[in-house]
mmCIF file of N, CA, C and O in Angstrom:
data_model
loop_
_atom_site.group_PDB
_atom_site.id
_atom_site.type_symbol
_atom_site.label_atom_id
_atom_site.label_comp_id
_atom_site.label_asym_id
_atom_site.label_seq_id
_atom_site.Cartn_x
_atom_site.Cartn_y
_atom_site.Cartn_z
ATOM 1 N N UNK W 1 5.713 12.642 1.638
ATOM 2 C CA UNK W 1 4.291 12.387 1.521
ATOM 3 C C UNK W 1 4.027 10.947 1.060
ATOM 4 O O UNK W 1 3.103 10.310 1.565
ATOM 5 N N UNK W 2 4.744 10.470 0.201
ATOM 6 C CA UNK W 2 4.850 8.992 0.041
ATOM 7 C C UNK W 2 4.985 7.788 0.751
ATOM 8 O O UNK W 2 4.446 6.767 0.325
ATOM 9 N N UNK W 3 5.563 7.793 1.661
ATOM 10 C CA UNK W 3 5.726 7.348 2.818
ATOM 11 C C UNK W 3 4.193 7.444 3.726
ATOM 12 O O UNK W 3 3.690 6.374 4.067
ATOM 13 N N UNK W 4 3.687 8.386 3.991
ATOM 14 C CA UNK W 4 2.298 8.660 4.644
ATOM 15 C C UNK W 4 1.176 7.843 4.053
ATOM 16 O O UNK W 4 0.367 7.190 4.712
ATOM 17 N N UNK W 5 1.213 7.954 2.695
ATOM 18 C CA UNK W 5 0.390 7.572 2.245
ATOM 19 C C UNK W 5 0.638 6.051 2.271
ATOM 20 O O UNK W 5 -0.377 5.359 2.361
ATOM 21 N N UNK W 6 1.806 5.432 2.207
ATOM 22 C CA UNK W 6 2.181 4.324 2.160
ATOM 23 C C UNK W 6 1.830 3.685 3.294
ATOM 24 O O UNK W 6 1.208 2.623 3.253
ATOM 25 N N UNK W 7 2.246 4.355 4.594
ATOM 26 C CA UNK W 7 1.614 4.191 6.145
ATOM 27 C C UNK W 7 0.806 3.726 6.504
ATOM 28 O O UNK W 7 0.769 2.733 7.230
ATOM 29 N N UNK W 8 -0.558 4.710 5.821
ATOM 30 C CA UNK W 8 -1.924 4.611 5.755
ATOM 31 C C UNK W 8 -2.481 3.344 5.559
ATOM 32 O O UNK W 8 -3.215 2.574 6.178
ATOM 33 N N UNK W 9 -1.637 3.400 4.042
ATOM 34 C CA UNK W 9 -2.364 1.895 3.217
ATOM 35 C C UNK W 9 -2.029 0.591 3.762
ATOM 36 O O UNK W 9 -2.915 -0.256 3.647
ATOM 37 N N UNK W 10 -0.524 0.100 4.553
ATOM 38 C CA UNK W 10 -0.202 -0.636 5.257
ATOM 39 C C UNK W 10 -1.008 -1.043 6.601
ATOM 40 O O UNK W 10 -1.363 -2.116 7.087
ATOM 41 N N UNK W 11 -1.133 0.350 6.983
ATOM 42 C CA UNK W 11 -2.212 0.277 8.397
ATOM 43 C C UNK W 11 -3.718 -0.777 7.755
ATOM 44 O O UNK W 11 -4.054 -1.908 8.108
ATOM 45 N N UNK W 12 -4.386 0.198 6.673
ATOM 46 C CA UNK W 12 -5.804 -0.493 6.445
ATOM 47 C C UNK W 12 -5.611 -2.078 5.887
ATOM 48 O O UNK W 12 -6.398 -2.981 6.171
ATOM 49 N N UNK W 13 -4.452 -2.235 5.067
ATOM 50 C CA UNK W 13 -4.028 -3.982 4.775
ATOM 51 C C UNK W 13 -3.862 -4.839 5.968
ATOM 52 O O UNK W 13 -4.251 -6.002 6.077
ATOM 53 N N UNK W 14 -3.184 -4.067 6.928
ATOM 54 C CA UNK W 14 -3.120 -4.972 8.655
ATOM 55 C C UNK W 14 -4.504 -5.443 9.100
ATOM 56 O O UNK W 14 -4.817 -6.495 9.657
ATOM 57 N N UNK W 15 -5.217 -4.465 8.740
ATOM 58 C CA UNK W 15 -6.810 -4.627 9.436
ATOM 59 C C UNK W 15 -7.505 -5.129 8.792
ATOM 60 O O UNK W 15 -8.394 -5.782 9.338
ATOM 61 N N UNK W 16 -7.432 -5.061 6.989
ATOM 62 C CA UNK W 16 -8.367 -6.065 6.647
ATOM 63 C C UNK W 16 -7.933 -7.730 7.165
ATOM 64 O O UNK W 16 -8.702 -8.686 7.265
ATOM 65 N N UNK W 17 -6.134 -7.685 7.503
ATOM 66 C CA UNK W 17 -5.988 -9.822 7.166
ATOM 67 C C UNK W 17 -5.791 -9.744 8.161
ATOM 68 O O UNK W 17 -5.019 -10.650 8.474
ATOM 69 N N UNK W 18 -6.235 -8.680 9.598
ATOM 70 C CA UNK W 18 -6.258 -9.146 10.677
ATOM 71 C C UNK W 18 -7.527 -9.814 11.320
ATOM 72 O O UNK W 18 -7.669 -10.498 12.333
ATOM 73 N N UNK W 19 -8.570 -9.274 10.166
ATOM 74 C CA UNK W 19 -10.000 -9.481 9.626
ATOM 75 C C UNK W 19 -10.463 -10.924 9.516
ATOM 76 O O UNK W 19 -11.447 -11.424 10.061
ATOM 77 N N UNK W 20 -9.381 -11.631 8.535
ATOM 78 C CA UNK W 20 -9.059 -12.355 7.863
ATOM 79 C C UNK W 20 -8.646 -13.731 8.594
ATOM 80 O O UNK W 20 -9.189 -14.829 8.469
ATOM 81 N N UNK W 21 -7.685 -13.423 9.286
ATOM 82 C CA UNK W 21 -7.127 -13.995 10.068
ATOM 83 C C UNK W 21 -7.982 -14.816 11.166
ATOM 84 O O UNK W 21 -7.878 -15.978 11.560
ATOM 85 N N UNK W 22 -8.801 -13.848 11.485
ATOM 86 C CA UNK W 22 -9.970 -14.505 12.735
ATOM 87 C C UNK W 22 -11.137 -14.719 12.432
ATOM 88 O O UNK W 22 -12.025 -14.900 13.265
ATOM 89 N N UNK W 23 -11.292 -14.727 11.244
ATOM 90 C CA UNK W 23 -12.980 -15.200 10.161
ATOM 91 C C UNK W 23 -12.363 -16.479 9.743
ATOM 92 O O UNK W 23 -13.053 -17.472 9.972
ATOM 93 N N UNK W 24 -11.195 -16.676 9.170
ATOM 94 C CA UNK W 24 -11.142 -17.578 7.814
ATOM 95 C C UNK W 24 -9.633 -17.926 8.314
ATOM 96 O O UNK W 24 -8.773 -17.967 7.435
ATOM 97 N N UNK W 25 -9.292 -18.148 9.499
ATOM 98 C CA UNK W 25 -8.237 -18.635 9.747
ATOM 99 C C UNK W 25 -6.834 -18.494 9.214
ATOM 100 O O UNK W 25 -5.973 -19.315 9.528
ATOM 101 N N UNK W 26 -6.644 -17.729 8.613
ATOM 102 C CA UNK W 26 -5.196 -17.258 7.847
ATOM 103 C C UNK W 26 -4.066 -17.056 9.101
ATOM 104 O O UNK W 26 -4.232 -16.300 10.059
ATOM 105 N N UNK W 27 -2.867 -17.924 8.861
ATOM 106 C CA UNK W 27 -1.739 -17.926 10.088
ATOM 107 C C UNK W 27 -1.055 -16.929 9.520
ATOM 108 O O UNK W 27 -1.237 -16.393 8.427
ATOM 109 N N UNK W 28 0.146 -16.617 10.757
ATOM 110 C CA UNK W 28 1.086 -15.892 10.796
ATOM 111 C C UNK W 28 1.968 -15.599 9.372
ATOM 112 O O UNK W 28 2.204 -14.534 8.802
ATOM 113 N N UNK W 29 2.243 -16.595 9.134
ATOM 114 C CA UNK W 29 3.135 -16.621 7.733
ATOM 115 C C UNK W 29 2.385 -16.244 7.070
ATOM 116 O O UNK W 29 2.478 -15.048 6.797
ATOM 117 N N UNK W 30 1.384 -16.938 6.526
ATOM 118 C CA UNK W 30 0.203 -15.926 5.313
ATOM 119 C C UNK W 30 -0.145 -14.797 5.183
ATOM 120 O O UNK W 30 -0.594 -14.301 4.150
ATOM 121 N N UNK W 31 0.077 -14.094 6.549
ATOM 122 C CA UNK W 31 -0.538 -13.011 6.370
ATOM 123 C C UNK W 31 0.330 -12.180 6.462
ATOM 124 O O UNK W 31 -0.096 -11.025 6.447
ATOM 125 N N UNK W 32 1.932 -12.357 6.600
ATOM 126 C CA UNK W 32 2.926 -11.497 6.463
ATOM 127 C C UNK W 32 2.766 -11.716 5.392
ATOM 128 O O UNK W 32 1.696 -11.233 5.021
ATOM 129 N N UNK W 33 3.455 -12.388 4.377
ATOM 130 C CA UNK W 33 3.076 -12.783 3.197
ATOM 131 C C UNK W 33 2.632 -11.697 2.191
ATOM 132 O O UNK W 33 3.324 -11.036 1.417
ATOM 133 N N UNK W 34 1.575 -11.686 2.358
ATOM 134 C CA UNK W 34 0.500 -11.188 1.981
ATOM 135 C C UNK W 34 0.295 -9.573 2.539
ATOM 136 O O UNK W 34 -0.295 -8.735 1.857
ATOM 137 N N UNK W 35 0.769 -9.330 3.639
ATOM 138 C CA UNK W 35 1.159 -7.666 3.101
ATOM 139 C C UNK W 35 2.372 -7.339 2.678
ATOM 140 O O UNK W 35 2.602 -6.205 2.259
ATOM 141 N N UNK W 36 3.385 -8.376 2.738
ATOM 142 C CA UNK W 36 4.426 -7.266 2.120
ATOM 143 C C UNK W 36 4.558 -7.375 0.565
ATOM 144 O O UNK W 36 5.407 -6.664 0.026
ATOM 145 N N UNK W 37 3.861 -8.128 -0.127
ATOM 146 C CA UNK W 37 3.165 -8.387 -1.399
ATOM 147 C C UNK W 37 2.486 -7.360 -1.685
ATOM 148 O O UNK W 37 2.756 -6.633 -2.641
ATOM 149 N N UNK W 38 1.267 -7.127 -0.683
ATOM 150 C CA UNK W 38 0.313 -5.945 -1.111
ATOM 151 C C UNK W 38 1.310 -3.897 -0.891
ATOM 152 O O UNK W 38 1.361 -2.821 -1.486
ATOM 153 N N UNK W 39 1.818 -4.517 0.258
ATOM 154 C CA UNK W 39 2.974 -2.873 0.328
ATOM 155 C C UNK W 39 3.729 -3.014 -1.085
ATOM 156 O O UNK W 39 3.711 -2.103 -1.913
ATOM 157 N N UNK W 40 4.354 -4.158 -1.274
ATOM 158 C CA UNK W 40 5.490 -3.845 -2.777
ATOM 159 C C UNK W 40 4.929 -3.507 -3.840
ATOM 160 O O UNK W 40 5.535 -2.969 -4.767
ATOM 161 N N UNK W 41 3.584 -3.803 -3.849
ATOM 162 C CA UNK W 41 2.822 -3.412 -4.932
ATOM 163 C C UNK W 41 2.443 -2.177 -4.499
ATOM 164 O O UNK W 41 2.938 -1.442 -5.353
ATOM 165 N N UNK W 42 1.759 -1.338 -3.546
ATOM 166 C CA UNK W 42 1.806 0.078 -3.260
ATOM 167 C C UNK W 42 2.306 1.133 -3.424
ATOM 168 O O UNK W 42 1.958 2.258 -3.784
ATOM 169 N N UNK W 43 3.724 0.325 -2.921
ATOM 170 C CA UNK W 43 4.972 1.320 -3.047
ATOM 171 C C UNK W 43 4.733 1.935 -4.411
ATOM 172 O O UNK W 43 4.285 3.047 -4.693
ATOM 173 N N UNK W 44 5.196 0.804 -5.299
ATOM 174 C CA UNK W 44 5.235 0.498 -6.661
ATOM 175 C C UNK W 44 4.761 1.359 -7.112
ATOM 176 O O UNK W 44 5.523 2.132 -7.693
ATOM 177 N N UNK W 45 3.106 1.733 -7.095
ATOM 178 C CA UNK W 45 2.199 2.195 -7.956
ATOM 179 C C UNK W 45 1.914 3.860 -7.085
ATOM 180 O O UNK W 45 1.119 4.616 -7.642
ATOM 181 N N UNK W 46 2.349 4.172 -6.222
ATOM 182 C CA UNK W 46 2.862 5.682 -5.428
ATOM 183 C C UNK W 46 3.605 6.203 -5.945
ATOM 184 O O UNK W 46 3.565 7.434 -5.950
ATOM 185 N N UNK W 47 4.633 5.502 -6.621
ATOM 186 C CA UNK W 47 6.022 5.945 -6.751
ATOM 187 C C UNK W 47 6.147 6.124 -8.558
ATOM 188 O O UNK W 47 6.992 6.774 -9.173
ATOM 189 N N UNK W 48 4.994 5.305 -9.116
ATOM 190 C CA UNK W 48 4.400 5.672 -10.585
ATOM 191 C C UNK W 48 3.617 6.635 -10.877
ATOM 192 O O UNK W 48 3.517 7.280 -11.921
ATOM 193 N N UNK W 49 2.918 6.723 -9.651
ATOM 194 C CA UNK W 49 2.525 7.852 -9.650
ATOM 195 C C UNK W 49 3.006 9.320 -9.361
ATOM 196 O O UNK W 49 2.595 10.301 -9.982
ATOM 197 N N UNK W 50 3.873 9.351 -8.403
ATOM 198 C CA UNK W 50 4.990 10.832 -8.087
ATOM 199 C C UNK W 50 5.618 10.746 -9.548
ATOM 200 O O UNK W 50 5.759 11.904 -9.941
ATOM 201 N N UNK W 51 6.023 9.896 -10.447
ATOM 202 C CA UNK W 51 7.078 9.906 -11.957
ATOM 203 C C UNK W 51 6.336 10.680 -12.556
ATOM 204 O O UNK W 51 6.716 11.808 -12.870
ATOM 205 N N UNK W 52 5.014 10.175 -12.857
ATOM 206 C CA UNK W 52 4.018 11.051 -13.531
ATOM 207 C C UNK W 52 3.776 12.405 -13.504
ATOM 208 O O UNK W 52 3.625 13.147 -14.474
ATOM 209 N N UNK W 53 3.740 12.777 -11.933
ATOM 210 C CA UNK W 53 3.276 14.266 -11.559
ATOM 211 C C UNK W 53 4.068 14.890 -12.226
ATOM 212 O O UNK W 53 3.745 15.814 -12.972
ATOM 213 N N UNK W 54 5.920 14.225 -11.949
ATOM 214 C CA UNK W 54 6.913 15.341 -11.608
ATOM 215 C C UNK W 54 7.125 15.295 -13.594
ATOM 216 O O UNK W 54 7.768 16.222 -14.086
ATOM 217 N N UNK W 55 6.663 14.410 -14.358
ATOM 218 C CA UNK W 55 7.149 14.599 -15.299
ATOM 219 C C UNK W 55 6.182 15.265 -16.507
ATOM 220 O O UNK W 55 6.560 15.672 -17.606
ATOM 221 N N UNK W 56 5.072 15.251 -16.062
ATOM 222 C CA UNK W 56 3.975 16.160 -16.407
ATOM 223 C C UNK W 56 4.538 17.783 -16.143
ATOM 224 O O UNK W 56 4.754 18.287 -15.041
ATOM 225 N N UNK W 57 4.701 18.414 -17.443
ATOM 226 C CA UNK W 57 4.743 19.655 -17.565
ATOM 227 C C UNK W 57 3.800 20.874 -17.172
ATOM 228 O O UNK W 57 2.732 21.098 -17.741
ATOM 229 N N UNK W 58 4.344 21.668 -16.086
ATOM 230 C CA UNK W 58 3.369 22.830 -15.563
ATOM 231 C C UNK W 58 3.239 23.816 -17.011
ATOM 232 O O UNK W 58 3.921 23.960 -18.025
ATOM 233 N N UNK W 59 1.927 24.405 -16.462
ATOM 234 C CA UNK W 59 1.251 25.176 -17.221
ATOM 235 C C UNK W 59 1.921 26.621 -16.754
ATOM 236 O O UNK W 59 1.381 27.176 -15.798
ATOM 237 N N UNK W 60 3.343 27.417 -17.523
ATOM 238 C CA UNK W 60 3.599 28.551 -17.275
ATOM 239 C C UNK W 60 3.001 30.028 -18.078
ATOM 240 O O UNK W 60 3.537 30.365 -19.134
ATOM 241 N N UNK W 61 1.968 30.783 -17.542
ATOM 242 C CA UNK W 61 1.717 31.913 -18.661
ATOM 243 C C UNK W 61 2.349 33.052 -18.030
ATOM 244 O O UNK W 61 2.364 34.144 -18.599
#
């Protein structure tokens, strides 16, 4: 599921600096750049987040 979600968010980062790219001129290099910056930080904070879930204790009655 991490991965999907990761997918997702990669997809909508392509489209905003593809956005970007043809408003405000941002080249090739910049804008790789600049998502795999914004994915490493994604990953990152997905994957802080699954630590959390799994280490958060269920409620057994």
């Amino acid at each position: 599921m991490k991965h999907v979600i990761l997918g997702i968010c990669v997809f909508v980062y392509a489209v905003l600096l593809e956005y970007l790219k043809y408003n405000y001129g941002l080249n090739l290099i910049e804008k790789v750049l600049i998502l795999s910056v914004l994915t490493g930080v994604t990953y990152k904070i997905i994957e802080k987040i699954y630590e959390n879930r799994s280490a958060t204790p269920k409620n057994e009655e």
